[in-house]
Coordinates of C-alpha atoms in Angstrom, one line a residue:
X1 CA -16.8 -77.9 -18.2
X2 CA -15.9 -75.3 -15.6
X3 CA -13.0 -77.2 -14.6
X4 CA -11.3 -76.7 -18.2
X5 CA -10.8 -72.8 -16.9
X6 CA -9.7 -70.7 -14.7
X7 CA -11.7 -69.2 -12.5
X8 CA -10.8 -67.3 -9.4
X9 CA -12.6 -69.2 -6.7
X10 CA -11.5 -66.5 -4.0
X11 CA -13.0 -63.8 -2.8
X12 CA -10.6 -60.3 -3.6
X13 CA -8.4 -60.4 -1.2
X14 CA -8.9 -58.6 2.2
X15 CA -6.4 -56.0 1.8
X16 CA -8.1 -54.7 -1.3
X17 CA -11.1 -54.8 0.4
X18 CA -10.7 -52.2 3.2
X19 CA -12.7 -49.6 1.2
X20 CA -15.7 -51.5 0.7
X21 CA -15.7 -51.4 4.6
X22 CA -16.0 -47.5 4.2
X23 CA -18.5 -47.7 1.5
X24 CA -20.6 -50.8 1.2
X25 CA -22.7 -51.5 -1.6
X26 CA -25.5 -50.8 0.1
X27 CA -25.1 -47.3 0.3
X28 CA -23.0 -46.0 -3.5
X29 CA -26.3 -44.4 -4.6
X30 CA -27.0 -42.3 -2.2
X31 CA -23.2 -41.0 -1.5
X32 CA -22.6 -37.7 -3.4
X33 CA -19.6 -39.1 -4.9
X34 CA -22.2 -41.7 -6.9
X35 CA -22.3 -40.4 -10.7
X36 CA -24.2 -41.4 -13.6
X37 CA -21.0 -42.6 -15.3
X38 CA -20.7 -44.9 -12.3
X39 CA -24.8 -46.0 -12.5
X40 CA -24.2 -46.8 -16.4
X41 CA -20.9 -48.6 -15.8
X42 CA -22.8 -50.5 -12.7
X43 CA -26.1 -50.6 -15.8
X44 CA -23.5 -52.3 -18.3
X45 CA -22.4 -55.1 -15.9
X46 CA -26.1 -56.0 -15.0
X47 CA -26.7 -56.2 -19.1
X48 CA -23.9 -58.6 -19.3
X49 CA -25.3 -60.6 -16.1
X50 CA -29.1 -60.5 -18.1
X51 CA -27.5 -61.6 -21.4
X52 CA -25.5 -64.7 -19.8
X53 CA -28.3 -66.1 -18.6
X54 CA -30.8 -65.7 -21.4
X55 CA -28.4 -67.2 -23.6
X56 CA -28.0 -70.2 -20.6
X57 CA -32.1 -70.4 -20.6
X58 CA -32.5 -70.1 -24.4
X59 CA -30.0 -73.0 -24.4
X60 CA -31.9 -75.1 -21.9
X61 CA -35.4 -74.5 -23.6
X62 CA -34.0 -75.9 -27.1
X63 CA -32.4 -78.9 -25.2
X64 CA -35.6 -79.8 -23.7
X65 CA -37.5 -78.8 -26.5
X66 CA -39.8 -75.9 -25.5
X67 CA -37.7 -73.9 -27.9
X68 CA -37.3 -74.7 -31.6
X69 CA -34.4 -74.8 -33.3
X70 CA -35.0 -72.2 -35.9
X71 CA -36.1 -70.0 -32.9
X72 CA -32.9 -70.7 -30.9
X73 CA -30.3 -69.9 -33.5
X74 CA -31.9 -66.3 -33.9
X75 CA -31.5 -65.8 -30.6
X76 CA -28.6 -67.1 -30.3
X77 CA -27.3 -65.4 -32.8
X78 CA -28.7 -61.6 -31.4
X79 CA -27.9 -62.4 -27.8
X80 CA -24.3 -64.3 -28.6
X81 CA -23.0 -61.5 -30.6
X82 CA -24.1 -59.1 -28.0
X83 CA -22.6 -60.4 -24.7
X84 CA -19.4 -61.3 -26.7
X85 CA -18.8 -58.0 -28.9
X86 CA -20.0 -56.0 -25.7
X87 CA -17.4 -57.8 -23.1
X88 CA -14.5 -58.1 -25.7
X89 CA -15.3 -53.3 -25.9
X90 CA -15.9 -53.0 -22.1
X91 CA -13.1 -54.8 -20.9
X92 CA -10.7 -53.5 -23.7
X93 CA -11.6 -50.1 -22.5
X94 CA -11.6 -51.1 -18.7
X95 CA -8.1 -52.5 -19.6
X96 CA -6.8 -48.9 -21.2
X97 CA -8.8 -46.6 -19.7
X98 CA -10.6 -46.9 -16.4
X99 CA -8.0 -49.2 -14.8
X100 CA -5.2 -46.6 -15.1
X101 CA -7.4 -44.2 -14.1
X102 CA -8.3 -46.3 -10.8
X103 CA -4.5 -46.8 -10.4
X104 CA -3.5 -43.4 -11.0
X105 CA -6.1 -42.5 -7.9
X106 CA -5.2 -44.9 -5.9
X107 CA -1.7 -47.3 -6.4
X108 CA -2.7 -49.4 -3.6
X109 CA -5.1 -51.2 -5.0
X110 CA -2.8 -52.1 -8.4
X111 CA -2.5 -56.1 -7.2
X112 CA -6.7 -56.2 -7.6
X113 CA -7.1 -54.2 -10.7
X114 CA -4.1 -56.8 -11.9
X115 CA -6.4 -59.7 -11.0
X116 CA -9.3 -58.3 -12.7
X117 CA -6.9 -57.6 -15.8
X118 CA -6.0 -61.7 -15.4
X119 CA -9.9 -62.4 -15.5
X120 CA -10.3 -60.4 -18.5
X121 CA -7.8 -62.4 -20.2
X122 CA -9.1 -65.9 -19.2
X123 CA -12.9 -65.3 -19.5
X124 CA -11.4 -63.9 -23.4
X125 CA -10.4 -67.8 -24.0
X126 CA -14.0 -68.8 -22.4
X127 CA -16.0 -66.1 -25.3
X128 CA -13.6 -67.7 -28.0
X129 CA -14.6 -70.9 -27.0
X130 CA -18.3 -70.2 -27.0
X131 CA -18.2 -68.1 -30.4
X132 CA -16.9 -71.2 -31.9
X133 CA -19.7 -73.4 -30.5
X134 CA -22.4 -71.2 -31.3
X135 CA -21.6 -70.4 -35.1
X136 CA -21.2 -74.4 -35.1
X137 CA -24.6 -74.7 -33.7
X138 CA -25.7 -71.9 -36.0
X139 CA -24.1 -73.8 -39.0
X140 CA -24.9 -77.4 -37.9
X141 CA -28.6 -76.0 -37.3
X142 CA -29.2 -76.2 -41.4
X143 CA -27.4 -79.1 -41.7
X144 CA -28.0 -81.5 -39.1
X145 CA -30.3 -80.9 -36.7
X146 CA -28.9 -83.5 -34.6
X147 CA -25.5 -82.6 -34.4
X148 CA -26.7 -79.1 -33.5
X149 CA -28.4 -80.1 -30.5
X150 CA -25.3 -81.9 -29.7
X151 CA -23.1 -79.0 -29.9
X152 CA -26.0 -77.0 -27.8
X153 CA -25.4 -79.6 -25.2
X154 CA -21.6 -78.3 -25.4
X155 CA -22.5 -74.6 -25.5
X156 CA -24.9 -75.1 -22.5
X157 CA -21.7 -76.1 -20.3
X158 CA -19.6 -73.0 -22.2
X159 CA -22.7 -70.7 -20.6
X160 CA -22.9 -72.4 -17.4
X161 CA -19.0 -71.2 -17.3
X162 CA -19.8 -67.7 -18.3
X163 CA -21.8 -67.1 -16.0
X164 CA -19.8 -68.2 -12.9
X165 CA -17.3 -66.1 -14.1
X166 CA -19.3 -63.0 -14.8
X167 CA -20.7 -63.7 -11.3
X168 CA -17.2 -63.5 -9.6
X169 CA -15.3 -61.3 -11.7
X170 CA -18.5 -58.2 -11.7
X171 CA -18.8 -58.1 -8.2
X172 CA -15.2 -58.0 -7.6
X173 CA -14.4 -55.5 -10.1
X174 CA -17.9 -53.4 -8.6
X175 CA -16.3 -53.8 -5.0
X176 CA -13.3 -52.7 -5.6
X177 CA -13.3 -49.6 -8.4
X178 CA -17.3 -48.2 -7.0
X179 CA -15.2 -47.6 -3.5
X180 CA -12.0 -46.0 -5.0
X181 CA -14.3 -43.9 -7.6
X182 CA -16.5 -42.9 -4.1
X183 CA -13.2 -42.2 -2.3
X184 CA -11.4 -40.2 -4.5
X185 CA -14.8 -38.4 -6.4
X186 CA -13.6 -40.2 -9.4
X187 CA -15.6 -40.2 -12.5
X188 CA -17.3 -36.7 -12.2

């Protein structure tokens, strides 16, 4: 299924890299301009990364049957709601907020924080696919148990996808903003 969206393949491209080679990743906690905003933002994407794939492994214990069904739609439930509800806030807020503010520091990275905006759009049609698969699953789950499994066969794909893009789109946003926010002693 991850050929039915778009995801960036690429890497960011060099030229809104160039900070990263003044501050790798490596060293952001111990720089002085490293401040708990920045640790929860950084704390934020990890939950999202955690979240994607317990809802992938949830998914893959009720397909091979180490998790019941009732079990799964609980979870599913709780941990769907979460990683959808919490993306759709952060990266509303990312979009009006911290974006600008990374722009306003520093213009010369606008083309990057405009490909992070474009990955907040598509991965947008990725959660609105996977909300409709899992509140089938959810539904489906009281009424047939085998067209439930078949749609979690469906929403296994849709969480394979999710994660790929989380995995792409969080570094790159990390790379790019944790260097400008170091640069400029952003986010004090």
């Amino acid at each position: 299924m991850l050929d039915t969206y778009t995801i960036r393949q690429d890497d960011m491209p060099q030229e809104m890299r160039f900070l990263l080679d003044q501050y790798p990743r490596d060293s952001w906690e111990a720089h002085p301009g490293f401040k708990e905003k920045t640790e929860h933002w950084l704390g934020t994407h990890e939950m999202f990364r955690r979240v994607a794939e317990r809802i992938r492994l949830d998914t893959e214990g009720v397909l091979s049957n180490e998790i019941g069904l009732d079990d799964y739609v609980g979870r599913l439930s709780y941990y769907g709601g979460n990683l959808v509800g919490n993306l759709h806030g952060h990266h509303g807020w990312e979009d009006r907020s911290y974006f600008p503010a990374l722009s306003a520091a520093d213009p010369r990275f606008d083309a990057g924080l405009e490909l992070l905006e474009q990955d907040h759009f598509d991965l947008d049609k990725v959660l609105s696919d996977f909300t409709g698969t899992a509140n089938r699953v959810i539904k489906l789950s009281a009424l047939d148990e085998e067209q439930a499994y078949d749609e979690a066969g469906q929403l296994h794909a849709t969480s394979n996808t999710i994660e790929a893009f989380l995995k792409r789109h969080l570094s790159d946003e990390e790379e790019l903003a944790v260097p400008i926010i170091l640069q400029h002693r952003l986010r004090g």
